[in-house]
Amino acid sequence: MGDICVVIVDGQHLVRAGFSLILQAQPDIRVLGEGGAAETAISFVKLLQPDVLLLAKSLEGADVFETVACIRELEVKQPRILLLVGSREGDLTETALNAGADGVLGKYATPEQIVAQVRRAAVLPR
């Protein structure tokens, strides 16, 4: 397997930048793009076809579960989708999986946990 290609979509610039710095420090991970809106996530999946999409659970003006459903309907290589959640959002793993996401990643995770979960997601069977 070559580099793991990642797209990060979160409404908070600082969160995107932090995740990007952590992931790009890895020799086997490339961040292809960053954005702050659901439409950006859909466009990036169509154009960049990442292996992993980190998608914020809370995006202004969008229902993340509808966004996941739209992505799953695209006729392109499907990314593994990890929902980025804050500590106040509770455990959304079951809801995320039922909506078509592949897992949940806490914004409060350690750099080691972030890298490990992205790598784990990238090798999930399609």
Short mmCIF file of C-alpha atoms in Angstrom, two decimals:
data_model
loop_
_atom_site.label_atom_id
_atom_site.label_comp_id
_atom_site.label_asym_id
_atom_site.label_seq_id
_atom_site.Cartn_x
_atom_site.Cartn_y
_atom_site.Cartn_z
CA MET A 1 0.00 0.00 0.00
CA GLY A 2 1.29 3.48 -0.87
CA ASP A 3 0.69 6.70 0.96
CA ILE A 4 -2.58 7.10 2.84
CA CYS A 5 -4.35 10.10 1.34
CA VAL A 6 -6.50 12.11 3.75
CA VAL A 7 -8.97 15.00 3.54
CA ILE A 8 -9.93 16.97 6.67
CA VAL A 9 -13.25 18.82 6.88
CA ASP A 10 -14.02 20.74 10.07
CA GLY A 11 -15.48 24.20 10.62
CA GLN A 12 -12.67 25.15 13.00
CA HIS A 13 -9.47 26.18 11.25
CA LEU A 14 -7.35 25.36 14.29
CA VAL A 15 -8.68 21.78 14.41
CA ARG A 16 -7.95 21.28 10.70
CA ALA A 17 -4.46 22.73 11.06
CA GLY A 18 -3.67 20.61 14.11
CA PHE A 19 -4.82 17.35 12.53
CA SER A 20 -3.00 18.25 9.32
CA LEU A 21 0.30 18.91 11.10
CA ILE A 22 0.06 15.65 13.04
CA LEU A 23 -0.76 13.58 9.96
CA GLN A 24 1.69 15.22 7.56
CA ALA A 25 4.54 14.52 9.98
CA GLN A 26 4.08 10.83 9.10
CA PRO A 27 6.05 9.44 6.16
CA ASP A 28 3.11 7.38 4.89
CA ILE A 29 0.27 9.94 5.19
CA ARG A 30 -0.52 12.83 2.84
CA VAL A 31 -3.19 15.45 3.51
CA LEU A 32 -4.71 16.25 0.12
CA GLY A 33 -7.04 19.01 1.26
CA GLU A 34 -8.78 20.80 4.09
CA GLY A 35 -12.13 22.53 4.24
CA GLY A 36 -14.83 23.77 6.53
CA ALA A 37 -18.14 22.85 4.89
CA ALA A 38 -20.13 19.77 3.93
CA GLU A 39 -20.10 20.80 0.26
CA THR A 40 -16.31 20.88 0.43
CA ALA A 41 -16.25 17.31 1.73
CA ILE A 42 -18.40 16.10 -1.15
CA SER A 43 -16.34 18.01 -3.73
CA PHE A 44 -13.04 16.74 -2.31
CA VAL A 45 -14.26 13.13 -2.35
CA LYS A 46 -15.28 13.50 -6.01
CA LEU A 47 -12.08 15.26 -7.11
CA LEU A 48 -9.36 13.92 -4.84
CA GLN A 49 -10.73 10.46 -3.97
CA PRO A 50 -8.97 10.23 -0.60
CA ASP A 51 -8.48 6.99 1.29
CA VAL A 52 -9.72 8.57 4.53
CA LEU A 53 -12.08 11.49 5.14
CA LEU A 54 -12.02 13.13 8.56
CA LEU A 55 -15.42 14.81 8.79
CA ALA A 56 -16.55 16.96 11.71
CA LYS A 57 -19.76 15.80 13.34
CA SER A 58 -20.77 19.44 13.71
CA LEU A 59 -20.67 21.48 10.52
CA GLU A 60 -22.59 24.74 10.38
CA GLY A 61 -25.68 24.49 8.19
CA ALA A 62 -25.29 20.78 7.49
CA ASP A 63 -26.38 17.46 8.87
CA VAL A 64 -23.27 15.31 8.93
CA PHE A 65 -25.27 12.11 8.55
CA GLU A 66 -26.90 13.46 5.36
CA THR A 67 -23.44 14.41 4.13
CA VAL A 68 -22.19 10.87 4.77
CA ALA A 69 -25.21 9.49 2.88
CA CYS A 70 -24.49 11.81 -0.08
CA ILE A 71 -20.87 10.67 -0.16
CA ARG A 72 -21.90 7.01 -0.02
CA GLU A 73 -24.11 7.56 -3.09
CA LEU A 74 -21.26 8.98 -5.19
CA GLU A 75 -19.97 6.71 -7.92
CA VAL A 76 -16.32 7.19 -7.03
CA LYS A 77 -13.77 5.35 -4.92
CA GLN A 78 -15.28 5.44 -1.45
CA PRO A 79 -13.19 6.84 1.38
CA ARG A 80 -13.20 5.49 4.88
CA ILE A 81 -15.04 8.15 6.89
CA LEU A 82 -14.11 8.99 10.47
CA LEU A 83 -16.39 11.47 12.23
CA LEU A 84 -14.52 14.03 14.31
CA VAL A 85 -16.33 14.56 17.59
CA GLY A 86 -15.79 16.82 20.57
CA SER A 87 -15.85 15.66 24.16
CA ARG A 88 -19.36 17.05 24.74
CA GLU A 89 -20.95 15.04 21.94
CA GLY A 90 -20.82 11.73 23.79
CA ASP A 91 -20.37 8.32 22.22
CA LEU A 92 -21.74 8.49 18.69
CA THR A 93 -20.04 5.35 17.39
CA GLU A 94 -23.21 3.31 16.83
CA THR A 95 -25.07 6.24 15.24
CA ALA A 96 -22.09 7.00 12.99
CA LEU A 97 -21.75 3.39 11.85
CA ASN A 98 -25.48 3.14 11.14
CA ALA A 99 -25.23 6.32 9.04
CA GLY A 100 -22.45 4.87 6.87
CA ALA A 101 -19.36 6.22 8.59
CA ASP A 102 -16.54 3.86 9.44
CA GLY A 103 -15.79 5.15 12.91
CA VAL A 104 -15.44 8.06 15.27
CA LEU A 105 -12.30 9.99 16.18
CA GLY A 106 -12.21 12.35 19.14
CA LYS A 107 -10.81 15.82 18.56
CA TYR A 108 -9.20 15.37 21.97
CA ALA A 109 -7.26 12.25 20.88
CA THR A 110 -3.49 12.13 21.28
CA PRO A 111 -1.34 12.46 18.15
CA GLU A 112 -0.49 8.75 18.42
CA GLN A 113 -4.19 7.82 18.57
CA ILE A 114 -5.01 10.05 15.59
CA VAL A 115 -2.32 8.48 13.44
CA ALA A 116 -3.23 4.94 14.54
CA GLN A 117 -6.93 5.43 13.79
CA VAL A 118 -6.27 6.93 10.36
CA ARG A 119 -3.96 4.02 9.50
CA ARG A 120 -6.50 1.51 10.82
CA ALA A 121 -9.31 3.12 8.81
CA ALA A 122 -7.25 3.12 5.62
CA VAL A 123 -6.91 -0.67 5.64
CA LEU A 124 -10.56 -1.48 6.39
CA PRO A 125 -12.06 -3.71 3.69
CA ARG A 126 -14.03 -1.82 1.05
#
